[in-house]
Short mmCIF file of C-alpha atoms and ligand atoms in Angstrom, two decimals:
data_model
loop_
_atom_site.label_atom_id
_atom_site.label_comp_id
_atom_site.label_asym_id
_atom_site.label_seq_id
_atom_site.Cartn_x
_atom_site.Cartn_y
_atom_site.Cartn_z
CA MET A 983 -23.45 -68.46 109.26
CA SER A 984 -26.50 -70.77 109.28
CA GLU A 985 -26.00 -74.44 110.07
CA THR A 986 -26.18 -77.15 107.41
CA ILE A 987 -26.36 -80.95 107.46
CA THR A 988 -24.36 -83.17 105.11
CA PHE A 989 -26.47 -85.72 103.28
CA THR A 990 -24.77 -88.55 101.40
CA TRP A 991 -26.63 -90.89 99.05
CA LYS A 992 -24.57 -93.31 96.90
CA ASP A 993 -21.99 -91.15 95.12
CA ARG A 994 -23.76 -87.87 95.94
CA THR A 995 -23.05 -85.67 98.98
CA ILE A 996 -25.04 -82.46 99.42
CA GLU A 997 -25.30 -79.79 102.11
CA LEU A 998 -28.84 -79.04 103.28
CA PRO A 999 -29.52 -75.80 105.18
CA VAL A 1000 -30.91 -75.93 108.74
CA VAL A 1001 -33.70 -73.42 109.40
CA GLU A 1002 -34.04 -72.08 112.96
CA GLY A 1003 -37.10 -70.33 114.48
CA THR A 1004 -37.26 -67.61 117.14
CA GLU A 1005 -37.86 -70.25 119.85
CA GLY A 1006 -34.91 -72.39 118.80
CA GLU A 1007 -36.86 -74.99 116.79
CA LYS A 1008 -34.78 -76.34 113.90
CA ALA A 1009 -35.70 -77.94 110.58
CA ILE A 1010 -33.79 -79.35 107.62
CA ASP A 1011 -34.74 -77.46 104.48
CA ILE A 1012 -35.06 -80.24 101.86
CA SER A 1013 -36.28 -77.98 99.01
CA LYS A 1014 -33.40 -79.08 96.76
CA LEU A 1015 -33.26 -82.77 97.85
CA ARG A 1016 -35.16 -84.29 94.89
CA LYS A 1017 -33.44 -82.10 92.31
CA GLU A 1018 -29.97 -83.04 93.60
CA THR A 1019 -30.48 -86.69 94.61
CA GLY A 1020 -33.74 -87.86 93.00
CA LEU A 1021 -34.99 -88.74 96.50
CA ILE A 1022 -38.13 -87.50 98.26
CA THR A 1023 -38.96 -87.92 101.95
CA MET A 1024 -41.80 -90.03 103.41
CA ASP A 1025 -43.58 -88.96 106.60
CA PRO A 1026 -47.14 -90.39 106.95
CA GLY A 1027 -49.36 -87.89 108.77
CA PHE A 1028 -46.60 -85.27 108.52
CA VAL A 1029 -45.56 -86.18 112.09
CA ASN A 1030 -42.02 -84.85 111.49
CA THR A 1031 -42.66 -82.44 108.63
CA GLY A 1032 -42.93 -78.65 108.78
CA CYS A 1033 -45.02 -77.11 105.97
CA CYS A 1034 -44.25 -73.44 106.58
CA LYS A 1035 -42.68 -70.78 108.73
CA SER A 1036 -45.31 -69.02 110.84
CA ALA A 1037 -45.32 -66.10 113.27
CA ILE A 1038 -48.79 -66.74 114.68
CA THR A 1039 -48.74 -69.50 117.34
CA PHE A 1040 -45.97 -71.21 119.25
CA MET A 1041 -46.49 -74.62 120.89
CA ASP A 1042 -44.00 -76.64 122.92
CA GLY A 1043 -45.48 -80.14 123.24
CA GLU A 1044 -42.92 -81.37 125.76
CA ARG A 1045 -43.30 -78.39 128.12
CA GLY A 1046 -47.02 -77.78 127.53
CA ILE A 1047 -46.55 -74.23 126.25
CA LEU A 1048 -49.02 -72.38 124.01
CA ARG A 1049 -48.63 -68.72 122.98
CA TYR A 1050 -50.58 -66.60 120.47
CA ARG A 1051 -48.28 -63.99 118.90
CA GLY A 1052 -45.96 -64.45 121.91
CA TYR A 1053 -48.63 -64.01 124.60
CA PRO A 1054 -49.09 -67.05 126.93
CA ILE A 1055 -52.53 -68.67 126.66
CA GLU A 1056 -52.87 -68.49 130.46
CA GLN A 1057 -52.61 -64.68 130.42
CA LEU A 1058 -54.95 -64.27 127.45
CA ALA A 1059 -57.56 -66.56 129.04
CA GLU A 1060 -57.37 -64.60 132.29
CA GLU A 1061 -57.03 -61.02 131.01
CA SER A 1062 -58.33 -60.79 127.45
CA SER A 1063 -61.58 -61.27 125.50
CA PHE A 1064 -62.26 -63.42 122.44
CA ARG A 1065 -62.86 -60.31 120.34
CA GLU A 1066 -59.42 -58.95 121.32
CA VAL A 1067 -57.68 -62.32 120.78
CA ALA A 1068 -59.26 -62.59 117.32
CA TYR A 1069 -57.83 -59.15 116.49
CA LEU A 1070 -54.41 -60.15 117.91
CA LEU A 1071 -54.18 -63.39 115.88
CA ILE A 1072 -55.20 -61.73 112.62
CA ASN A 1073 -53.27 -58.45 112.97
CA GLY A 1074 -50.27 -59.60 115.02
CA GLU A 1075 -50.59 -57.05 117.84
CA LEU A 1076 -53.02 -56.37 120.69
CA PRO A 1077 -55.40 -53.62 119.54
CA THR A 1078 -55.38 -50.06 120.86
CA ARG A 1079 -58.66 -48.75 122.24
CA LYS A 1080 -59.34 -47.02 118.90
CA GLN A 1081 -58.61 -50.23 116.94
CA ILE A 1082 -60.81 -52.48 119.10
CA THR A 1083 -63.64 -49.94 118.94
CA ARG A 1084 -63.39 -49.89 115.13
CA PHE A 1085 -63.30 -53.71 115.09
CA SER A 1086 -66.41 -53.85 117.29
CA VAL A 1087 -68.30 -51.45 115.01
CA LEU A 1088 -67.40 -53.59 111.99
CA LEU A 1089 -68.43 -56.80 113.82
CA ASN A 1090 -71.78 -55.22 114.58
CA ASP A 1091 -72.27 -53.81 111.07
CA HIS A 1092 -71.63 -57.24 109.54
CA SER A 1093 -73.56 -59.38 112.02
CA LEU A 1094 -76.66 -59.90 109.84
CA VAL A 1095 -76.79 -62.47 107.04
CA HIS A 1096 -78.62 -62.03 103.72
CA GLU A 1097 -82.28 -62.85 104.26
CA ASP A 1098 -82.22 -65.26 101.29
CA MET A 1099 -79.83 -67.46 103.32
CA ARG A 1100 -82.66 -68.32 105.70
CA GLN A 1101 -84.29 -70.42 102.98
CA PHE A 1102 -81.12 -72.53 102.70
CA PHE A 1103 -81.52 -73.70 106.29
CA GLY A 1104 -85.08 -74.82 105.61
CA SER A 1105 -83.87 -77.06 102.74
CA PHE A 1106 -81.62 -79.23 104.95
CA PRO A 1107 -83.22 -82.46 106.25
CA MET A 1108 -84.25 -82.06 109.91
CA GLN A 1109 -81.51 -84.31 111.32
CA SER A 1110 -78.68 -82.64 109.37
CA HIS A 1111 -75.52 -82.25 111.49
CA PRO A 1112 -74.80 -78.56 112.25
CA MET A 1113 -71.18 -78.96 111.05
CA GLY A 1114 -72.36 -79.97 107.57
CA ILE A 1115 -74.77 -77.03 107.54
CA LEU A 1116 -72.10 -74.57 108.74
CA SER A 1117 -69.55 -75.73 106.16
CA SER A 1118 -72.16 -75.33 103.38
CA MET A 1119 -73.38 -71.94 104.58
CA VAL A 1120 -69.87 -70.49 104.95
CA ASN A 1121 -69.08 -71.65 101.42
CA ALA A 1122 -72.34 -70.04 100.24
CA LEU A 1123 -71.23 -66.66 101.63
CA LYS A 1124 -69.06 -66.27 98.53
CA SER A 1125 -72.23 -66.18 96.43
CA PHE A 1126 -73.73 -63.42 98.56
CA TYR A 1127 -70.51 -61.43 99.09
CA PRO A 1128 -68.51 -62.05 95.90
CA TYR A 1129 -66.04 -59.17 96.33
CA LEU A 1130 -63.49 -60.50 98.75
CA ALA A 1131 -60.00 -59.17 98.68
CA GLY A 1132 -58.28 -56.22 97.07
CA THR A 1133 -57.00 -53.47 99.34
CA ARG A 1134 -56.02 -54.17 102.95
CA GLU A 1135 -59.25 -52.46 104.04
CA GLU A 1136 -61.33 -54.76 101.81
CA ILE A 1137 -59.58 -57.86 103.19
CA ASN A 1138 -60.18 -56.63 106.75
CA THR A 1139 -63.85 -56.09 105.96
CA THR A 1140 -64.15 -59.61 104.49
CA VAL A 1141 -62.39 -61.12 107.48
CA THR A 1142 -64.49 -59.23 110.03
CA ARG A 1143 -67.67 -60.04 108.13
CA LEU A 1144 -66.91 -63.75 108.38
CA ILE A 1145 -66.01 -63.66 112.08
CA SER A 1146 -69.25 -61.82 112.79
CA LYS A 1147 -71.56 -63.83 110.56
CA VAL A 1148 -70.35 -67.26 111.68
CA ARG A 1149 -72.13 -66.66 115.03
CA THR A 1150 -75.36 -65.63 113.33
CA LEU A 1151 -75.25 -68.65 110.97
CA ALA A 1152 -74.65 -71.06 113.87
CA ALA A 1153 -77.44 -69.62 116.04
CA MET A 1154 -79.84 -69.42 113.05
CA SER A 1155 -79.14 -73.08 112.24
CA TYR A 1156 -80.01 -74.03 115.82
CA LYS A 1157 -83.22 -71.96 116.02
CA ILE A 1158 -84.49 -73.13 112.62
CA SER A 1159 -83.67 -76.78 113.46
CA LYS A 1160 -86.00 -76.42 116.46
CA GLY A 1161 -88.70 -74.56 114.53
CA HIS A 1162 -88.16 -71.51 116.74
CA THR A 1163 -88.20 -67.83 115.82
CA VAL A 1164 -84.83 -66.61 114.59
CA VAL A 1165 -83.31 -64.01 116.95
CA TYR A 1166 -81.38 -61.18 115.33
CA PRO A 1167 -78.06 -59.76 116.58
CA ARG A 1168 -78.26 -56.60 118.69
CA PRO A 1169 -75.94 -53.55 118.57
CA ASP A 1170 -75.87 -53.26 122.38
CA LEU A 1171 -74.42 -56.74 123.01
CA SER A 1172 -70.80 -57.95 122.87
CA TYR A 1173 -69.60 -60.75 120.57
CA CYS A 1174 -70.32 -63.56 123.06
CA GLU A 1175 -73.45 -61.92 124.53
CA ASN A 1176 -74.92 -61.65 121.03
CA PHE A 1177 -74.25 -65.31 120.28
CA LEU A 1178 -75.88 -66.44 123.54
CA ASN A 1179 -78.85 -64.15 122.97
CA MET A 1180 -79.34 -65.35 119.38
CA MET A 1181 -79.19 -68.94 120.63
CA PHE A 1182 -81.41 -68.76 123.70
CA ASP A 1183 -83.58 -65.64 123.62
CA SER A 1184 -87.26 -66.11 122.77
CA PRO A 1185 -90.26 -63.76 122.37
CA VAL A 1186 -91.95 -65.44 125.31
CA ARG A 1187 -88.91 -66.02 127.54
CA PRO A 1188 -86.22 -63.31 127.32
CA TYR A 1189 -82.71 -64.74 127.81
CA LYS A 1190 -81.16 -63.66 131.11
CA MET A 1191 -77.50 -62.80 130.47
CA ASP A 1192 -75.16 -64.15 133.13
CA HIS A 1193 -71.70 -62.54 133.24
CA ASP A 1194 -70.05 -65.81 134.32
CA VAL A 1195 -71.63 -67.70 131.41
CA VAL A 1196 -70.49 -64.98 128.97
CA ASN A 1197 -66.98 -65.14 130.43
CA ALA A 1198 -66.89 -68.94 130.26
CA LEU A 1199 -67.86 -68.79 126.57
CA SER A 1200 -65.22 -66.12 125.87
CA VAL A 1201 -62.50 -68.24 127.51
CA PHE A 1202 -63.74 -71.35 125.65
CA LEU A 1203 -63.39 -69.50 122.33
CA ILE A 1204 -59.97 -68.05 123.28
CA LEU A 1205 -58.66 -71.55 124.10
CA HIS A 1206 -59.75 -72.79 120.65
CA ALA A 1207 -58.64 -69.74 118.64
CA ASP A 1208 -55.48 -71.20 117.05
CA HIS A 1209 -53.13 -74.17 117.35
CA GLU A 1210 -50.48 -73.82 114.60
CA GLN A 1211 -50.56 -76.46 111.83
CA ASN A 1212 -53.29 -78.85 113.07
CA CYS A 1213 -55.38 -80.91 110.65
CA SER A 1214 -58.07 -78.31 109.90
CA THR A 1215 -55.63 -75.39 109.67
CA SER A 1216 -53.53 -77.43 107.25
CA ALA A 1217 -56.71 -78.02 105.22
CA VAL A 1218 -57.34 -74.26 105.09
CA ARG A 1219 -53.74 -73.65 103.97
CA ILE A 1220 -53.77 -76.46 101.39
CA VAL A 1221 -57.07 -75.37 99.85
CA GLY A 1222 -56.02 -71.71 100.01
CA SER A 1223 -52.73 -72.52 98.25
CA GLY A 1224 -54.70 -72.94 95.03
CA ARG A 1225 -55.66 -69.26 95.41
CA VAL A 1226 -59.13 -70.29 96.56
CA ASN A 1227 -61.27 -67.60 98.18
CA LEU A 1228 -61.39 -67.25 101.96
CA TYR A 1229 -64.94 -68.59 102.41
CA ALA A 1230 -64.24 -71.84 100.49
CA SER A 1231 -60.90 -72.31 102.30
CA ILE A 1232 -62.59 -71.88 105.69
CA SER A 1233 -65.41 -74.20 104.62
CA ALA A 1234 -62.73 -76.87 103.99
CA GLY A 1235 -61.33 -76.21 107.48
CA ILE A 1236 -64.79 -76.71 109.02
CA ALA A 1237 -65.11 -80.03 107.18
CA ALA A 1238 -61.66 -81.17 108.36
CA LEU A 1239 -62.50 -80.21 111.97
CA TRP A 1240 -65.67 -82.34 112.02
CA GLY A 1241 -64.07 -85.77 112.57
CA PRO A 1242 -63.89 -87.43 116.04
CA LEU A 1243 -60.07 -87.54 115.99
CA HIS A 1244 -59.95 -83.75 115.68
CA GLY A 1245 -62.60 -81.17 116.55
CA GLY A 1246 -65.40 -83.75 116.71
CA ALA A 1247 -63.72 -85.20 119.82
CA ASN A 1248 -65.59 -82.79 122.12
CA GLN A 1249 -68.90 -84.35 121.02
CA ALA A 1250 -67.36 -87.86 121.18
CA VAL A 1251 -66.15 -87.25 124.77
CA ILE A 1252 -69.66 -86.41 125.98
CA GLU A 1253 -71.14 -89.40 124.12
CA MET A 1254 -68.53 -91.63 125.83
CA LEU A 1255 -69.25 -90.13 129.28
CA GLU A 1256 -73.01 -90.46 128.73
CA LYS A 1257 -72.56 -94.15 127.80
CA ILE A 1258 -70.73 -94.69 131.11
CA ASP A 1259 -73.41 -92.69 132.93
CA ARG A 1260 -76.13 -94.90 131.40
CA ARG A 1261 -74.16 -97.92 132.67
CA GLU A 1262 -73.71 -99.15 129.07
CA LEU A 1263 -69.95 -99.10 129.70
CA THR A 1264 -68.01 -99.13 132.97
CA ILE A 1265 -65.10 -96.79 133.63
CA ASN A 1266 -62.76 -99.75 134.00
CA ASP A 1267 -63.97 -101.28 130.72
CA ALA A 1268 -63.45 -97.92 128.97
CA VAL A 1269 -59.86 -97.81 130.20
CA LYS A 1270 -59.29 -101.47 129.38
CA LYS A 1271 -60.75 -101.21 125.84
CA SER A 1272 -58.74 -98.06 125.10
CA LYS A 1273 -55.53 -99.98 125.83
CA ASP A 1274 -56.48 -103.01 123.72
CA LYS A 1275 -54.69 -102.87 120.36
CA ASN A 1276 -57.42 -104.99 118.80
CA ASP A 1277 -60.17 -102.67 119.98
CA PRO A 1278 -60.77 -99.46 117.94
CA PHE A 1279 -62.12 -97.77 121.10
CA ARG A 1280 -60.06 -94.76 122.19
CA LEU A 1281 -60.35 -92.69 125.35
CA MET A 1282 -61.80 -89.61 123.68
CA GLY A 1283 -60.36 -86.30 124.85
CA PHE A 1284 -57.05 -88.02 125.67
CA GLY A 1285 -53.79 -87.88 123.72
CA HIS A 1286 -52.37 -85.37 121.28
CA ARG A 1287 -50.05 -85.33 118.29
CA VAL A 1288 -47.94 -82.52 119.76
CA TYR A 1289 -48.59 -82.34 123.52
CA LYS A 1290 -46.78 -85.16 125.33
CA THR A 1291 -47.81 -83.62 128.62
CA TYR A 1292 -51.01 -82.05 129.97
CA ASP A 1293 -52.59 -79.80 127.29
CA PRO A 1294 -52.33 -76.30 128.86
CA ARG A 1295 -55.80 -75.53 127.49
CA ALA A 1296 -57.29 -78.53 129.32
CA LYS A 1297 -55.96 -77.18 132.64
CA ILE A 1298 -57.68 -73.83 132.05
CA MET A 1299 -60.86 -75.49 130.73
CA LYS A 1300 -61.10 -77.60 133.90
CA LYS A 1301 -60.92 -74.45 136.05
CA VAL A 1302 -63.61 -72.78 133.89
CA CYS A 1303 -65.70 -75.94 134.26
CA ASP A 1304 -65.43 -76.06 138.06
CA ARG A 1305 -66.10 -72.32 138.41
CA LEU A 1306 -69.11 -72.28 136.06
CA LEU A 1307 -70.81 -75.39 137.47
CA ASP A 1308 -70.32 -74.02 140.96
CA LYS A 1309 -71.80 -70.62 140.00
CA LEU A 1310 -74.79 -72.22 138.24
CA HIS A 1311 -75.21 -74.80 141.02
CA ILE A 1312 -75.00 -77.61 138.48
CA ASN A 1313 -74.03 -81.06 139.65
CA ASP A 1314 -73.21 -82.81 136.37
CA PRO A 1315 -72.52 -86.55 136.86
CA LEU A 1316 -70.42 -86.50 133.68
CA LEU A 1317 -67.88 -84.27 135.45
CA ASP A 1318 -67.41 -86.83 138.20
CA ILE A 1319 -67.00 -89.59 135.58
CA ALA A 1320 -64.48 -87.47 133.64
CA GLN A 1321 -62.50 -86.71 136.79
CA THR A 1322 -62.42 -90.42 137.76
CA LEU A 1323 -61.29 -91.40 134.24
CA GLU A 1324 -58.53 -88.81 134.39
CA ASP A 1325 -57.36 -89.98 137.83
CA ILE A 1326 -57.20 -93.61 136.66
CA ALA A 1327 -55.50 -92.84 133.34
CA LEU A 1328 -52.86 -90.52 134.81
CA ASN A 1329 -51.78 -93.35 137.14
CA ASP A 1330 -51.91 -96.11 134.52
CA ASP A 1331 -48.62 -97.30 132.99
CA TYR A 1332 -50.10 -97.50 129.48
CA PHE A 1333 -51.17 -93.86 129.46
CA ILE A 1334 -48.00 -92.72 131.20
CA SER A 1335 -45.73 -94.63 128.79
CA HIS A 1336 -47.70 -93.31 125.79
CA ASN A 1337 -47.68 -89.72 127.10
CA LEU A 1338 -51.46 -89.62 126.99
CA TYR A 1339 -53.04 -86.73 128.90
CA PRO A 1340 -56.35 -84.86 128.70
CA ASN A 1341 -56.50 -82.50 125.72
CA VAL A 1342 -58.66 -79.42 125.12
CA ASP A 1343 -61.71 -81.58 124.33
CA PHE A 1344 -61.83 -83.56 127.57
CA TYR A 1345 -63.64 -81.02 129.74
CA SER A 1346 -64.87 -78.56 127.11
CA GLY A 1347 -68.11 -80.43 126.46
CA ILE A 1348 -69.09 -80.21 130.12
CA VAL A 1349 -68.69 -76.43 129.98
CA LEU A 1350 -70.85 -76.28 126.83
CA ARG A 1351 -73.52 -78.47 128.45
CA ALA A 1352 -73.66 -76.09 131.42
CA ILE A 1353 -74.11 -73.14 129.02
CA GLY A 1354 -76.98 -75.01 127.32
CA ILE A 1355 -75.36 -75.74 123.95
CA PRO A 1356 -76.73 -78.98 122.41
CA THR A 1357 -74.14 -81.76 122.01
CA ASN A 1358 -74.36 -81.83 118.21
CA MET A 1359 -73.25 -78.16 118.17
CA PHE A 1360 -70.11 -78.68 120.27
CA THR A 1361 -67.83 -78.86 117.23
CA VAL A 1362 -69.56 -75.81 115.76
CA MET A 1363 -68.44 -73.97 118.91
CA PHE A 1364 -64.91 -75.22 118.28
CA ALA A 1365 -65.16 -73.86 114.71
CA ILE A 1366 -66.38 -70.44 115.91
CA GLY A 1367 -63.38 -70.31 118.25
CA ARG A 1368 -60.88 -71.54 115.62
CA LEU A 1369 -62.08 -69.15 112.91
CA PRO A 1370 -59.68 -66.27 113.74
CA GLY A 1371 -56.79 -68.74 113.71
CA TRP A 1372 -57.79 -70.21 110.36
CA ILE A 1373 -58.13 -66.69 108.93
CA ALA A 1374 -54.76 -65.59 110.33
CA GLN A 1375 -53.07 -68.68 108.87
CA TRP A 1376 -54.82 -68.24 105.50
CA LYS A 1377 -53.76 -64.58 105.35
CA GLU A 1378 -50.18 -65.42 106.38
CA SER A 1379 -49.94 -68.07 103.63
CA MET A 1380 -51.35 -65.66 101.01
CA GLU A 1381 -48.73 -63.05 102.01
CA ASP A 1382 -45.84 -65.58 102.22
CA PRO A 1383 -43.44 -65.12 99.27
CA GLU A 1384 -42.30 -68.75 99.68
CA TRP A 1385 -45.87 -70.10 99.65
CA LYS A 1386 -46.83 -72.07 96.53
CA LEU A 1387 -49.47 -74.49 95.40
CA ASN A 1388 -49.37 -77.38 97.91
CA ARG A 1389 -48.77 -80.62 96.02
CA PRO A 1390 -47.11 -83.44 98.03
CA ARG A 1391 -45.34 -86.31 96.18
CA GLN A 1392 -45.76 -90.09 96.77
CA ILE A 1393 -44.07 -93.45 96.39
CA TYR A 1394 -46.10 -95.52 93.89
CA THR A 1395 -46.74 -99.15 94.96
CA GLY A 1396 -49.31 -100.20 92.34
CA PRO A 1397 -48.92 -102.52 89.28
CA VAL A 1398 -45.98 -101.88 86.93
CA LYS A 1399 -46.67 -101.15 83.22
CA ARG A 1400 -49.08 -103.61 81.58
CA ASP A 1401 -51.08 -103.63 78.28
CA TYR A 1402 -54.83 -103.15 77.95
CA ILE A 1403 -56.90 -106.35 77.65
CA PRO A 1404 -60.01 -106.06 75.44
CA LEU A 1405 -63.27 -106.96 77.20
CA GLU A 1406 -63.82 -110.14 75.11
CA ASN A 1407 -60.47 -111.51 76.35
CA ARG A 1408 -61.06 -110.94 80.10
C1 SDX B 1739 -57.62 -81.85 118.65
O1 SDX B 1739 -53.35 -81.07 116.28
C2 SDX B 1739 -53.98 -80.28 117.06
O2 SDX B 1739 -53.45 -79.29 117.55
C3 SDX B 1739 -55.43 -80.65 117.32
C4 SDX B 1739 -56.16 -79.82 118.36
C5 SDX B 1739 -56.35 -78.38 117.92
O3 SDX B 1739 -56.51 -77.51 118.79
O4 SDX B 1739 -56.45 -78.15 116.68
O5 SDX B 1739 -55.45 -79.83 119.58
C6 SDX B 1739 -57.56 -80.37 118.61
O6 SDX B 1739 -57.88 -82.46 117.66
C7 SDX B 1739 -57.27 -82.57 119.93
C8 SDX B 1739 -57.33 -84.12 119.79
C9 SDX B 1739 -58.78 -84.58 119.90
N1 SDX B 1739 -58.88 -86.03 119.61
C10 SDX B 1739 -59.17 -86.92 120.56
O7 SDX B 1739 -59.29 -86.66 121.75
C11 SDX B 1739 -59.37 -88.34 120.03
C12 SDX B 1739 -58.61 -89.34 120.91
N2 SDX B 1739 -57.17 -89.14 120.71
C13 SDX B 1739 -56.50 -90.02 119.77
O8 SDX B 1739 -57.23 -90.51 118.71
C14 SDX B 1739 -55.07 -89.55 119.45
O9 SDX B 1739 -54.48 -89.24 120.65
C15 SDX B 1739 -54.87 -88.38 118.46
C16 SDX B 1739 -55.52 -88.64 117.17
C17 SDX B 1739 -55.37 -87.10 119.06
C18 SDX B 1739 -53.37 -88.23 118.25
O10 SDX B 1739 -52.91 -89.45 117.86
P1 SDX B 1739 -51.53 -89.65 117.02
O11 SDX B 1739 -50.59 -88.56 117.34
O12 SDX B 1739 -51.86 -89.87 115.57
O13 SDX B 1739 -50.95 -90.93 117.66
P2 SDX B 1739 -51.42 -92.42 117.38
O14 SDX B 1739 -52.88 -92.49 117.05
O15 SDX B 1739 -50.45 -93.01 116.39
O16 SDX B 1739 -51.24 -93.07 118.83
C19 SDX B 1739 -49.93 -93.28 119.35
C20 SDX B 1739 -50.12 -94.38 120.40
C21 SDX B 1739 -50.87 -95.60 119.85
O17 SDX B 1739 -50.46 -96.73 120.59
P3 SDX B 1739 -49.24 -97.69 119.98
O18 SDX B 1739 -49.81 -98.34 118.71
O19 SDX B 1739 -48.07 -96.76 119.69
O20 SDX B 1739 -48.97 -98.68 121.09
O21 SDX B 1739 -50.95 -93.88 121.47
C22 SDX B 1739 -52.16 -94.62 121.51
C23 SDX B 1739 -52.30 -95.32 120.19
O22 SDX B 1739 -53.05 -96.52 120.30
N3 SDX B 1739 -53.25 -93.66 121.75
C24 SDX B 1739 -54.31 -93.89 122.51
C25 SDX B 1739 -55.06 -92.69 122.50
N4 SDX B 1739 -54.43 -91.80 121.73
C26 SDX B 1739 -53.31 -92.39 121.27
N5 SDX B 1739 -54.72 -94.97 123.20
C27 SDX B 1739 -55.90 -94.86 123.88
N6 SDX B 1739 -56.67 -93.72 123.91
C28 SDX B 1739 -56.27 -92.64 123.23
N7 SDX B 1739 -57.03 -91.52 123.26
#
């Protein structure tokens, strides 16, 4: 017998069912609240509101737990590859050898983009931000590949096409922005190797693949692959709920990810660290300003809506960072600044009392700098990583019998009824 809660409002008393998940999370199902009491709920930012049941990712913000389809992020980061994790998130199970081989063949077959898309890049102003370009280009894919979803096989082809092409679009955008020759994907390279080669290879200076760099990129993408109902995933679900095609729904997710409070934080962290490095801001002033209620400055890369302890991804990212910089013999002053900021914050009452810890973005930018990714592409890298998660969530919502057009309600606080005043009388 499932639990219920008793809700009494004036002369009405109703029983509301309690929904329980496989990890013991519980929610009050208020589907009949308005019909039976005339009341709606208010929850700015949806801090306490669940929008769906999902079998994809489990997070425990108090204990710092993150699992994709039940597998702990620590094990996936250590043992798996981004290609395999993308398959896991979308299909629900780790692939067999035959399945991952088929997936790799499809990724390769769909790695090129229509040659006409190259002209699009040339039409963007030179200083266009790569996130705006990526969002536009992903949306444009619908025009070049109009037949999206019918049979399961067709949906899988569409999904794999997008996961493969997003790399090519991102690397193309970078090469064209620098006026360099576009490098095409190669059938002999893995998912991450191909991206690095398309980004950094050149006819006059062949790119030298470094296994540790490839592995660091794969772990970076695994750590970003999904995170349940975050802002950009919610955007993908909300847009998709209108039965919008996958490309447009993902394009909305890319737009939602762009902001500095969400995926744009990795770029904002580096810009903050560089300001400190240029002595335009001291570490102590950064900490002081971030605690000042009247100052909009925030310690970027710190804090999280769900994690009230150390973000498990940040712990892994820090290890990747230390290992990669050591292997490449890079001594990045920004790492020392980041480490000092963390040490101060983790011992400061304000941060402790507010449960503010480093999140996935705090060290990720230093890893991307070591790989050679330009700062304005950091959030594009986040989007490439998050794409399998967005797709998995979009698919799950499309297949959910309870899923309907998302349309929140409101409490109106504007003027009450009043009559129109003709212009001559105003
Ligand atoms: C991502 O949701 C996800 O899962 C997102 C993500 C994913 O994988 O999809 O994990 C990726 O977006 C990570 C977050 C990246 N953003 C940043 O690093 C930007 C800096 N962080 C903050 O802006 C903030 O922590 C948020 C936006 C991430 C979360 O903030 P909330 O949950 O909306 O909380 P809040 O802004 O209401 O802050 C609560 C309190 C406030 O103080 P009080 O008014 O209660 O006294 O904490 C303070 C805030 O002032 N606070 C900070 C702070 N973050 C929160 N103070 C200083 N520095 C900070 N970074």
